[in-house]
């Protein structure tokens, strides 16, 4: 009943812009994600009282290409992503940790309550950094110990999405939380059915379904993100839990 | 089968899909005509396992037992289920009147794509300049008050007929500007007859929760108060407003008091739909509203003339 300012759900759309993303229309399709999301929010415009969006791209480094915002605000510039360099997951995870901490503090200072942020992480390849390094960076982003109050209390829910050469066993380790009452999922391109560009468009559909469902269901006490049921997924997209095996 | 139900095969060929949700798909039913329904019909086909367990017939029967005048009134203010559709002895859907075209509006999405939007109340809650950017209407305060007035009238009619709306929210009421500003309640299968269980479990939409747990005509009134507040005070965050104080400067003292009691915790203290109708008809200071409308938005529709109480065309300068 209280808190008329509401509780916001921040979505971070994190997109790999390594050079390989220029193949198979991947980057062109990725560039259409935010216009499509914006149209979907415009069709249900009170969602703007509930959700915020940011776009981060990463290659050898990571950059905030669209700072967290109300996507229907006049003058919001949707970014045009262009390719550069390799695939550093470390850069992406470190940037996210800093940015999320900063954004959540800002929203709270502005009087909003904040749902746990959500990261849609879209990549087409394996990380170019050492495994131990990106694992450590991911741990910094997602680990929090309520008992000792150590770690990152604003850790996000992470939904990895893979196309082309992305290794499902690598991306699967990025599903967060992997278990518990509300586990996240991973979405992968089914290469026998659709190409990578189509898969990214399908992932945008999943994102939009999640935005709409989360926005409509967020009542007091609800924890925010809702992913669409598997039976409603666009064709050509495979959904996995953290426990699924790959043969 | 009986007069409340029609067999699935009697619908003939279905027209295009006009809407869908988690529970059902809605198709035009161009071959079906009913003597008691004025216009075109749609077939709401429940997804397997999603058909309400029972009670739809009671809603259909309620309408058919009304006098012709009352039924016309019901059809004007709701998209009421007019027949159940049955297959193999089971209800698989309902026939409902098609929502008239003037409840839709052309829209331009941010990407430039043009589409056709159902004029749900949510479009009244957002910042009018934002609605304008998408080509959506920006009704002025006077017109907004007339929507509230028409909603109160519809609710009074339903409450007088022993019905409980249950779920009032930003998406299940629609408005139109082309005729006298009016509203229509859609998704009526959550409405229940007072003293009976609902066909579909009555739920609170997020941000529409009343203070008490059990949904009743009193919670309808509370939710109507939220709708009035959010409709009269549009802007960023308006879809979440609950404090009647936001309506200061929009409602006069009597209106503010009415709204405060409507949004109060005491269900017995809430003014009735009729009280609201009376206030919006007679006491609402339309002149003050028109003076307060500085954005140059065109005044649509009709208003009550204070002296005669007759409906007259609205003018930007008040009646």
Coordinates of C-alpha atoms in Angstrom, one line a residue:
Chain A
X1 CA 0.0 0.0 0.0
X2 CA 2.8 2.4 0.8
X3 CA 5.6 3.5 -1.5
X4 CA 3.6 5.2 -4.3
X5 CA 6.9 5.6 -6.1
X6 CA 6.7 1.8 -6.7
X7 CA 9.4 -0.8 -7.0
X8 CA 11.4 -0.8 -10.2
X9 CA 12.8 -3.8 -12.0
X10 CA 16.1 -2.9 -13.8
X11 CA 16.9 -4.9 -16.9
X12 CA 20.5 -4.9 -18.2
X13 CA 20.8 -6.1 -21.8
X14 CA 24.4 -7.1 -22.2
X15 CA 25.6 -7.8 -25.8
X16 CA 28.8 -9.3 -27.1
X17 CA 30.2 -7.1 -29.8
X18 CA 33.2 -9.1 -30.7
X19 CA 34.0 -9.2 -34.5
X20 CA 32.3 -12.5 -34.9
X21 CA 29.0 -10.8 -34.2
X22 CA 29.1 -9.2 -37.6
X23 CA 28.4 -12.6 -39.2
X24 CA 24.9 -14.0 -39.9
X25 CA 23.2 -10.7 -39.2
X26 CA 23.8 -11.1 -35.5
X27 CA 24.8 -7.5 -34.7
X28 CA 22.1 -6.1 -37.0
X29 CA 19.5 -8.2 -35.1
X30 CA 21.0 -7.2 -31.8
X31 CA 20.6 -3.6 -32.8
X32 CA 16.9 -4.2 -33.3
X33 CA 16.4 -5.6 -29.8
X34 CA 15.9 -2.2 -28.0
X35 CA 13.6 -0.7 -30.7
X36 CA 11.5 -3.8 -30.4
X37 CA 11.5 -3.7 -26.6
X38 CA 10.6 0.0 -26.7
X39 CA 7.6 -0.6 -29.0
X40 CA 6.4 -3.4 -26.6
X41 CA 6.6 -1.1 -23.6
X42 CA 4.8 1.7 -25.6
X43 CA 2.0 -0.7 -26.1
X44 CA 1.6 -1.2 -22.4
X45 CA 2.9 2.2 -21.3
X46 CA 2.2 2.0 -17.5
X47 CA 5.1 -0.6 -17.5
X48 CA 7.3 2.5 -17.4
X49 CA 6.3 2.9 -13.8
X50 CA 7.8 -0.5 -13.2
X51 CA 10.8 -1.3 -15.4
X52 CA 14.1 0.4 -16.4
X53 CA 16.5 -0.6 -19.1
X54 CA 20.2 -0.3 -19.7
X55 CA 22.4 -1.6 -22.6
X56 CA 26.0 -2.7 -22.0
X57 CA 28.2 -4.0 -24.8
X58 CA 31.4 -5.8 -24.3
X59 CA 34.4 -7.0 -26.3
X60 CA 37.9 -6.5 -25.0
X61 CA 36.3 -3.8 -22.8
X62 CA 32.8 -3.2 -21.7
X63 CA 30.8 0.0 -22.2
X64 CA 27.4 1.3 -21.0
X65 CA 25.8 2.2 -24.3
X66 CA 22.5 3.2 -22.8
X67 CA 22.4 4.2 -19.1
X68 CA 19.6 2.8 -17.1
X69 CA 16.5 4.7 -18.0
X70 CA 12.7 4.9 -18.5
X71 CA 12.7 3.7 -22.1
X72 CA 9.7 5.8 -23.1
X73 CA 11.3 9.0 -21.8
X74 CA 11.5 11.6 -24.5
X75 CA 15.0 12.0 -25.9
X76 CA 16.3 8.5 -25.0
X77 CA 18.9 7.5 -27.6
X78 CA 18.9 3.8 -28.4
X79 CA 22.4 2.8 -29.1
X80 CA 23.8 1.5 -32.4
X81 CA 26.3 -1.2 -31.5
X82 CA 29.3 -1.8 -33.7
X83 CA 31.9 -4.5 -33.5
X84 CA 35.3 -4.3 -31.8
X85 CA 37.9 -6.9 -30.7
X86 CA 37.5 -10.1 -28.6
X87 CA 35.1 -11.5 -26.0
X88 CA 36.1 -10.6 -22.5
X89 CA 33.5 -11.8 -20.0
X90 CA 35.7 -10.3 -17.2
X91 CA 35.2 -6.8 -18.7
X92 CA 31.5 -7.4 -18.9
X93 CA 31.1 -8.7 -15.3
X94 CA 33.3 -6.0 -13.7
X95 CA 31.4 -3.3 -15.5
X96 CA 28.1 -4.8 -14.5
X97 CA 29.0 -4.9 -10.8
X98 CA 30.1 -1.3 -10.7
X99 CA 27.2 -0.1 -12.8
X100 CA 24.5 -2.0 -11.0
X101 CA 25.8 -0.8 -7.6
X102 CA 25.8 2.8 -8.8
X103 CA 22.3 2.5 -10.5
X104 CA 20.6 0.8 -7.6
X105 CA 22.0 3.4 -5.1
X106 CA 20.8 6.2 -7.4
X107 CA 17.3 4.7 -7.8
X108 CA 17.0 4.3 -4.0
X109 CA 18.3 7.9 -3.5
X110 CA 15.5 9.0 -5.8
X111 CA 12.9 7.3 -3.5
X112 CA 12.3 4.1 -5.4
X113 CA 12.4 0.6 -4.1
X114 CA 14.3 -1.7 -6.4
X115 CA 13.7 -5.3 -7.4
X116 CA 16.8 -7.5 -7.9
X117 CA 18.2 -6.5 -11.3
X118 CA 18.1 -8.9 -14.3
X119 CA 20.9 -9.4 -16.8
X120 CA 20.2 -10.8 -20.2
X121 CA 23.7 -11.8 -21.4
X122 CA 23.9 -12.5 -25.1
X123 CA 27.1 -13.9 -26.6
X124 CA 28.2 -15.8 -29.7
X125 CA 31.5 -17.2 -28.6
X126 CA 33.7 -18.4 -25.8
X127 CA 35.4 -15.9 -23.5
X128 CA 38.8 -14.9 -24.6
X129 CA 40.0 -14.5 -21.0
X130 CA 41.3 -17.2 -18.7
X131 CA 38.6 -19.4 -17.1
X132 CA 39.8 -18.6 -13.6
X133 CA 39.6 -14.9 -14.3
X134 CA 36.0 -14.8 -15.7
X135 CA 34.9 -17.2 -13.0
X136 CA 36.3 -15.0 -10.3
X137 CA 34.7 -11.9 -11.9
X138 CA 31.3 -13.7 -12.1
X139 CA 31.6 -14.7 -8.5
X140 CA 32.2 -11.1 -7.5
X141 CA 29.1 -10.1 -9.5
X142 CA 26.8 -12.8 -8.1
X143 CA 27.9 -13.8 -4.6
X144 CA 26.5 -12.5 -1.4
X145 CA 26.5 -14.0 2.0
X146 CA 23.5 -12.8 4.0
X147 CA 25.1 -14.2 7.2
X148 CA 28.3 -12.2 7.1
X149 CA 26.9 -9.5 4.8
X150 CA 29.9 -10.0 2.5
X151 CA 29.9 -9.9 -1.3
X152 CA 27.6 -8.0 -3.6
X153 CA 24.2 -7.5 -2.0
X154 CA 22.7 -6.1 -5.3
X155 CA 23.7 -9.2 -7.3
X156 CA 21.6 -9.7 -10.4
X157 CA 19.6 -12.6 -11.7
X158 CA 21.5 -13.7 -14.8
X159 CA 19.9 -15.2 -17.9
X160 CA 22.6 -16.3 -20.4
X161 CA 21.7 -16.5 -24.1
X162 CA 24.0 -18.2 -26.6
X163 CA 24.2 -18.3 -30.4
X164 CA 26.7 -19.7 -32.9
X165 CA 29.9 -20.7 -31.2
X166 CA 28.8 -19.9 -27.6
X167 CA 29.6 -23.0 -25.5
X168 CA 26.5 -24.1 -23.7
X169 CA 28.6 -25.6 -20.9
X170 CA 30.3 -22.3 -20.3
X171 CA 27.1 -20.2 -20.5
X172 CA 25.3 -22.7 -18.3
X173 CA 27.6 -21.7 -15.4
X174 CA 26.3 -18.2 -15.7
X175 CA 22.7 -19.1 -14.9
X176 CA 22.1 -17.3 -11.6
X177 CA 20.5 -18.3 -9.4
X178 CA 21.1 -21.8 -10.6
X179 CA 18.7 -23.3 -8.0
X180 CA 16.4 -22.2 -5.1
X181 CA 12.8 -21.1 -5.4
X182 CA 13.2 -19.0 -8.5
X183 CA 16.0 -20.4 -10.7
X184 CA 16.9 -18.6 -13.9
X185 CA 17.4 -20.4 -17.3
X186 CA 19.7 -20.3 -20.3
X187 CA 18.4 -19.9 -23.8
X188 CA 20.4 -21.3 -26.7
X189 CA 20.0 -21.3 -30.5
X190 CA 18.9 -24.6 -31.8
X191 CA 21.2 -24.6 -34.8
X192 CA 19.2 -27.3 -36.6
X193 CA 16.2 -25.0 -36.8
X194 CA 17.2 -21.3 -36.9
X195 CA 20.3 -19.2 -37.7
X196 CA 22.0 -17.0 -35.2
X197 CA 20.3 -13.8 -36.3
X198 CA 16.9 -15.4 -35.9
X199 CA 17.9 -16.8 -32.5
X200 CA 18.8 -13.3 -31.3
X201 CA 15.4 -12.0 -32.5
X202 CA 13.8 -14.9 -30.6
X203 CA 15.8 -14.0 -27.5
X204 CA 14.4 -10.5 -27.8
X205 CA 10.9 -12.0 -27.7
X206 CA 11.8 -13.9 -24.5
X207 CA 13.0 -10.7 -23.0
X208 CA 9.8 -8.9 -24.0
X209 CA 7.6 -11.7 -22.6
X210 CA 9.6 -11.5 -19.4
X211 CA 9.2 -7.7 -19.2
X212 CA 5.5 -7.9 -19.7
X213 CA 4.9 -10.8 -17.4
X214 CA 7.2 -9.4 -14.7
X215 CA 5.6 -5.9 -15.0
X216 CA 2.1 -7.3 -14.7
X217 CA 2.8 -9.6 -11.8
X218 CA 4.9 -7.4 -9.6
X219 CA 2.8 -7.0 -6.6
X220 CA 4.1 -6.1 -3.2
X221 CA 6.4 -8.7 -2.0
X222 CA 6.9 -10.4 -5.4
X223 CA 10.5 -10.8 -6.3
X224 CA 10.4 -9.4 -9.8
X225 CA 11.6 -11.3 -12.8
X226 CA 9.4 -13.9 -14.4
X227 CA 10.6 -15.9 -17.4
X228 CA 8.1 -17.3 -19.9
X229 CA 7.0 -20.9 -19.7
X230 CA 9.0 -23.1 -22.0
X231 CA 5.9 -24.0 -24.0
X232 CA 5.5 -20.4 -25.0
X233 CA 9.1 -20.0 -26.3
X234 CA 9.6 -19.0 -29.9
X235 CA 10.5 -21.9 -32.1
X236 CA 14.2 -22.6 -32.5
X237 CA 15.2 -21.6 -29.0
X238 CA 16.2 -24.2 -26.5
X239 CA 15.8 -23.6 -22.8
X240 CA 18.1 -25.1 -20.2
X241 CA 18.4 -25.2 -16.4
X242 CA 21.7 -25.2 -14.6
X243 CA 21.4 -28.9 -14.1
X244 CA 20.7 -30.0 -17.7
X245 CA 23.3 -32.2 -19.3
X246 CA 24.8 -31.7 -22.8
X247 CA 25.8 -34.9 -24.6
Chain B
X1 CA -28.1 -27.7 -25.1
X2 CA -30.5 -24.9 -24.2
X3 CA -31.1 -21.3 -24.9
X4 CA -28.0 -20.3 -22.9
X5 CA -25.7 -22.3 -25.0
X6 CA -24.9 -22.8 -28.7
X7 CA -23.1 -25.8 -30.1
X8 CA -19.5 -25.2 -31.4
X9 CA -20.4 -26.5 -34.9
X10 CA -23.2 -23.9 -35.2
X11 CA -20.7 -21.0 -35.3
X12 CA -19.8 -21.7 -38.9
X13 CA -16.5 -20.4 -40.2
X14 CA -14.5 -18.3 -37.8
X15 CA -13.0 -15.0 -38.9
X16 CA -9.5 -13.7 -38.0
X17 CA -8.0 -13.9 -34.5
X18 CA -8.6 -10.6 -32.8
X19 CA -7.0 -11.2 -29.5
X20 CA -5.3 -13.8 -27.3
X21 CA -4.1 -14.3 -23.8
X22 CA -3.0 -17.0 -21.5
X23 CA -6.5 -18.3 -21.0
X24 CA -8.1 -18.0 -24.4
X25 CA -8.0 -16.9 -28.1
X26 CA -10.7 -14.6 -29.5
X27 CA -11.9 -14.9 -33.1
X28 CA -14.5 -13.0 -35.1
X29 CA -17.6 -15.1 -35.6
X30 CA -19.0 -13.5 -38.7
X31 CA -21.7 -16.1 -39.4
X32 CA -23.4 -15.8 -36.0
X33 CA -26.2 -13.5 -35.3
X34 CA -28.3 -13.4 -32.2
X35 CA -31.7 -11.8 -31.8
X36 CA -30.8 -10.2 -28.5
X37 CA -27.4 -8.8 -29.6
X38 CA -27.2 -5.7 -31.8
X39 CA -23.9 -6.1 -33.6
X40 CA -21.1 -8.5 -34.6
X41 CA -20.0 -11.3 -32.2
X42 CA -16.7 -12.8 -31.3
X43 CA -15.9 -16.3 -30.0
X44 CA -13.7 -16.5 -27.0
X45 CA -12.3 -20.0 -27.2
X46 CA -10.7 -21.2 -24.0
X47 CA -7.4 -23.0 -24.3
X48 CA -7.5 -26.6 -23.3
X49 CA -7.9 -26.9 -19.6
X50 CA -8.6 -23.2 -19.2
X51 CA -12.4 -23.2 -19.5
X52 CA -13.9 -21.9 -16.3
X53 CA -15.4 -24.8 -14.4
X54 CA -18.9 -23.5 -14.2
X55 CA -20.9 -20.4 -13.6
X56 CA -20.5 -18.9 -17.1
X57 CA -24.1 -20.1 -17.8
X58 CA -25.2 -18.1 -14.7
X59 CA -23.7 -15.0 -16.1
X60 CA -25.3 -15.6 -19.5
X61 CA -28.6 -16.4 -17.9
X62 CA -28.4 -13.3 -15.8
X63 CA -28.3 -11.2 -19.0
X64 CA -31.1 -13.1 -20.8
X65 CA -33.4 -12.8 -17.8
X66 CA -33.0 -9.0 -17.8
X67 CA -35.7 -6.8 -19.4
X68 CA -34.8 -5.7 -22.9
X69 CA -34.0 -2.2 -21.6
X70 CA -31.7 -3.5 -18.9
X71 CA -30.0 -5.8 -21.3
X72 CA -29.3 -3.0 -23.7
X73 CA -27.8 -1.0 -20.8
X74 CA -25.7 -4.0 -19.9
X75 CA -24.5 -4.4 -23.5
X76 CA -23.6 -0.8 -23.6
X77 CA -21.4 -0.8 -20.6
X78 CA -19.8 -4.3 -20.7
X79 CA -18.6 -6.9 -23.1
X80 CA -20.8 -9.5 -21.4
X81 CA -20.8 -13.1 -22.4
X82 CA -24.1 -13.6 -24.3
X83 CA -24.0 -17.4 -24.9
X84 CA -21.8 -20.2 -23.8
X85 CA -20.4 -22.3 -26.6
X86 CA -20.4 -26.1 -26.0
X87 CA -18.7 -29.0 -27.5
X88 CA -19.3 -32.6 -26.4
X89 CA -21.4 -31.3 -23.5
X90 CA -18.6 -29.1 -22.2
X91 CA -18.2 -25.4 -22.3
X92 CA -15.4 -24.5 -24.6
X93 CA -15.9 -20.8 -25.0
X94 CA -18.3 -17.9 -25.0
X95 CA -19.8 -15.6 -27.5
X96 CA -19.4 -11.9 -26.7
X97 CA -20.2 -8.7 -28.6
X98 CA -17.4 -7.3 -30.7
X99 CA -15.8 -4.2 -29.1
X100 CA -16.9 -1.4 -31.3
X101 CA -14.3 0.3 -33.5
X102 CA -14.5 3.6 -31.7
X103 CA -12.9 2.0 -28.6
X104 CA -9.7 1.7 -30.8
X105 CA -7.3 4.4 -31.9
X106 CA -4.5 4.5 -34.5
X107 CA -1.1 4.7 -32.8
X108 CA 2.5 5.3 -34.0
X109 CA 5.0 3.3 -32.0
X110 CA 8.4 4.7 -31.1
X111 CA 10.0 2.7 -34.0
X112 CA 7.5 4.4 -36.4
X113 CA 5.4 1.3 -36.8
X114 CA 1.7 2.1 -37.0
X115 CA -0.8 -0.1 -35.1
X116 CA -4.3 0.1 -33.7
X117 CA -4.6 0.4 -30.0
X118 CA -7.5 -0.6 -27.7
X119 CA -8.2 2.5 -25.6
X120 CA -7.5 0.8 -22.2
X121 CA -7.6 3.0 -19.1
X122 CA -3.9 2.6 -18.8
X123 CA -3.5 5.2 -21.6
X124 CA -5.3 7.7 -19.5
X125 CA -2.9 7.3 -16.6
X126 CA 0.4 8.1 -18.4
X127 CA 1.7 11.6 -18.9
X128 CA -0.5 13.1 -21.7
X129 CA 2.5 14.4 -23.5
X130 CA 3.8 10.9 -23.7
X131 CA 0.5 9.6 -25.0
X132 CA 0.5 12.4 -27.5
X133 CA 3.9 11.3 -28.8
X134 CA 2.5 8.0 -29.7
X135 CA -0.5 9.6 -31.4
X136 CA -2.8 8.5 -28.6
X137 CA -5.6 10.8 -27.4
X138 CA -4.9 13.3 -24.6
X139 CA -8.4 14.0 -23.2
X140 CA -8.7 17.0 -21.0
X141 CA -9.8 16.9 -17.4
X142 CA -13.4 17.5 -18.2
X143 CA -13.5 14.4 -20.5
X144 CA -11.6 12.4 -17.9
X145 CA -14.2 13.3 -15.4
X146 CA -16.9 12.2 -17.8
X147 CA -15.2 8.8 -18.1
X148 CA -15.2 8.5 -14.4
X149 CA -18.9 9.5 -14.4
X150 CA -19.7 6.9 -17.0
X151 CA -17.8 4.2 -15.1
X152 CA -19.7 5.1 -11.9
X153 CA -22.9 4.8 -13.8
X154 CA -21.9 1.3 -15.2
X155 CA -20.9 0.2 -11.7
X156 CA -24.1 1.4 -10.2
X157 CA -26.0 -0.5 -12.8
X158 CA -24.0 -3.7 -12.1
X159 CA -24.2 -3.3 -8.3
X160 CA -27.9 -2.7 -8.5
X161 CA -28.1 -6.0 -10.3
X162 CA -26.4 -7.8 -7.5
X163 CA -23.1 -8.2 -9.4
X164 CA -19.5 -7.8 -8.1
X165 CA -17.0 -6.6 -10.6
X166 CA -14.0 -8.0 -8.6
X167 CA -11.1 -7.1 -10.8
X168 CA -11.0 -3.5 -11.9
X169 CA -7.6 -2.6 -13.4
X170 CA -5.8 -0.5 -16.0
X171 CA -6.5 -2.9 -18.8
X172 CA -10.0 -4.2 -18.3
X173 CA -11.9 -1.0 -18.9
X174 CA -11.8 0.8 -22.2
X175 CA -13.0 4.3 -23.2
X176 CA -14.1 6.1 -26.4
X177 CA -14.1 9.7 -27.4
X178 CA -16.1 9.8 -30.6
X179 CA -19.5 9.7 -29.1
X180 CA -20.5 10.9 -25.7
X181 CA -17.4 10.0 -23.7
X182 CA -18.1 6.5 -22.3
X183 CA -16.5 3.4 -21.0
X184 CA -16.9 -0.3 -21.3
X185 CA -15.9 -3.1 -19.0
X186 CA -14.2 -6.0 -20.8
X187 CA -13.0 -9.4 -19.6
X188 CA -16.3 -9.8 -17.7
X189 CA -15.8 -13.5 -16.8
X190 CA -14.3 -12.4 -13.5
X191 CA -17.6 -10.7 -12.5
X192 CA -19.7 -12.7 -10.1
X193 CA -23.2 -12.7 -8.8
X194 CA -23.3 -11.4 -5.2
X195 CA -23.8 -14.4 -2.9
X196 CA -22.1 -16.8 -5.4
X197 CA -18.6 -17.8 -6.2
X198 CA -16.9 -16.3 -9.2
X199 CA -16.6 -18.0 -12.5
X200 CA -12.9 -17.2 -12.6
X201 CA -11.2 -16.7 -9.3
X202 CA -11.5 -13.0 -8.5
X203 CA -8.0 -11.5 -8.2
X204 CA -6.5 -8.2 -7.5
X205 CA -4.3 -6.9 -10.3
X206 CA -0.9 -5.6 -8.9
X207 CA -1.2 -2.0 -7.7
X208 CA -5.0 -2.4 -7.3
X209 CA -5.1 -4.3 -4.0
X210 CA -7.8 -3.1 -1.7
X211 CA -7.3 -2.9 2.1
X212 CA -9.5 -5.9 2.8
X213 CA -8.9 -9.4 1.5
X214 CA -12.4 -10.5 0.4
X215 CA -13.6 -8.9 -2.8
X216 CA -17.0 -7.4 -2.7
X217 CA -18.9 -4.4 -4.0
X218 CA -17.0 -2.4 -1.3
X219 CA -13.7 -3.4 -2.9
X220 CA -15.1 -2.4 -6.3
X221 CA -15.7 1.0 -4.8
X222 CA -12.2 1.2 -3.5
X223 CA -10.7 0.2 -6.9
X224 CA -13.0 2.7 -8.6
X225 CA -11.5 5.4 -6.3
X226 CA -8.0 4.4 -7.5
X227 CA -9.3 4.6 -11.1
X228 CA -10.7 8.1 -10.5
X229 CA -7.4 9.3 -8.8
X230 CA -5.2 7.9 -11.6
X231 CA -7.4 9.1 -14.4
X232 CA -7.7 12.7 -13.0
X233 CA -4.0 12.9 -12.1
X234 CA -2.1 11.4 -15.0
X235 CA 1.6 11.4 -15.2
X236 CA 4.8 9.5 -14.4
X237 CA 4.0 7.1 -11.6
X238 CA 0.2 7.7 -11.8
X239 CA -0.5 4.0 -12.2
X240 CA 0.6 3.5 -8.6
X241 CA -1.1 6.5 -6.9
X242 CA -3.2 5.8 -3.8
X243 CA -3.1 9.0 -1.8
X244 CA -6.3 11.1 -2.5
X245 CA -4.2 14.3 -1.7
X246 CA -2.8 14.1 -5.2
X247 CA -6.3 15.2 -6.4
X248 CA -6.0 18.5 -4.6
X249 CA -6.4 21.2 -7.3
X250 CA -8.4 18.8 -9.4
X251 CA -11.3 18.0 -7.2
X252 CA -13.1 20.5 -5.0
X253 CA -13.6 20.0 -1.2
X254 CA -16.6 17.7 -1.6
X255 CA -14.9 15.6 -4.3
X256 CA -11.7 15.3 -2.2
X257 CA -13.8 14.2 0.8
X258 CA -15.6 11.7 -1.4
X259 CA -12.4 10.3 -2.7
X260 CA -10.8 10.1 0.7
X261 CA -13.7 8.1 2.0
X262 CA -13.6 5.8 -1.1
X263 CA -9.9 5.1 -0.6
X264 CA -10.4 4.7 3.2
X265 CA -9.9 1.4 5.1
X266 CA -13.5 1.3 6.3
X267 CA -15.6 -0.6 3.6
X268 CA -18.9 0.7 5.1
X269 CA -17.7 4.3 4.8
X270 CA -17.1 4.2 1.1
X271 CA -19.6 6.2 -1.0
X272 CA -21.7 4.2 -3.4
X273 CA -21.4 4.4 -7.2
X274 CA -24.6 6.4 -7.1
X275 CA -23.0 8.9 -4.8
X276 CA -20.2 9.3 -7.2
X277 CA -22.5 9.7 -10.2
X278 CA -24.5 12.3 -8.3
X279 CA -21.4 14.2 -7.5
X280 CA -19.9 14.1 -10.9
X281 CA -23.2 15.1 -12.4
X282 CA -24.2 17.9 -10.2
X283 CA -21.4 19.2 -8.1
X284 CA -18.3 18.7 -10.1
X285 CA -17.1 22.1 -11.1
X286 CA -16.6 21.7 -14.9
X287 CA -15.9 25.4 -15.4
X288 CA -13.0 25.1 -13.0
X289 CA -11.7 22.0 -14.9
X290 CA -11.9 23.8 -18.2
X291 CA -10.0 26.7 -16.8
X292 CA -7.4 24.3 -15.4
X293 CA -6.8 22.7 -18.8
X294 CA -4.0 24.7 -20.2
X295 CA -2.6 22.3 -22.7
X296 CA -5.0 23.3 -25.5
X297 CA -6.3 19.8 -25.8
X298 CA -9.6 19.7 -27.7
X299 CA -12.6 19.0 -25.6
X300 CA -14.5 16.0 -26.8
X301 CA -18.0 14.8 -26.3
X302 CA -20.8 15.9 -24.2
X303 CA -21.4 17.3 -20.7
X304 CA -24.3 17.9 -18.4
X305 CA -25.7 21.4 -18.6
X306 CA -25.8 22.5 -15.0
X307 CA -29.3 24.1 -15.1
X308 CA -31.3 21.6 -17.1
X309 CA -29.0 18.5 -16.5
X310 CA -29.4 17.7 -20.2
X311 CA -26.4 16.4 -22.1
X312 CA -25.1 19.1 -24.4
X313 CA -22.0 19.2 -26.7
X314 CA -18.9 20.2 -24.7
X315 CA -17.1 23.3 -25.7
X316 CA -13.6 24.3 -24.8
X317 CA -15.0 27.2 -22.7
X318 CA -17.3 25.2 -20.6
X319 CA -21.1 24.9 -20.9

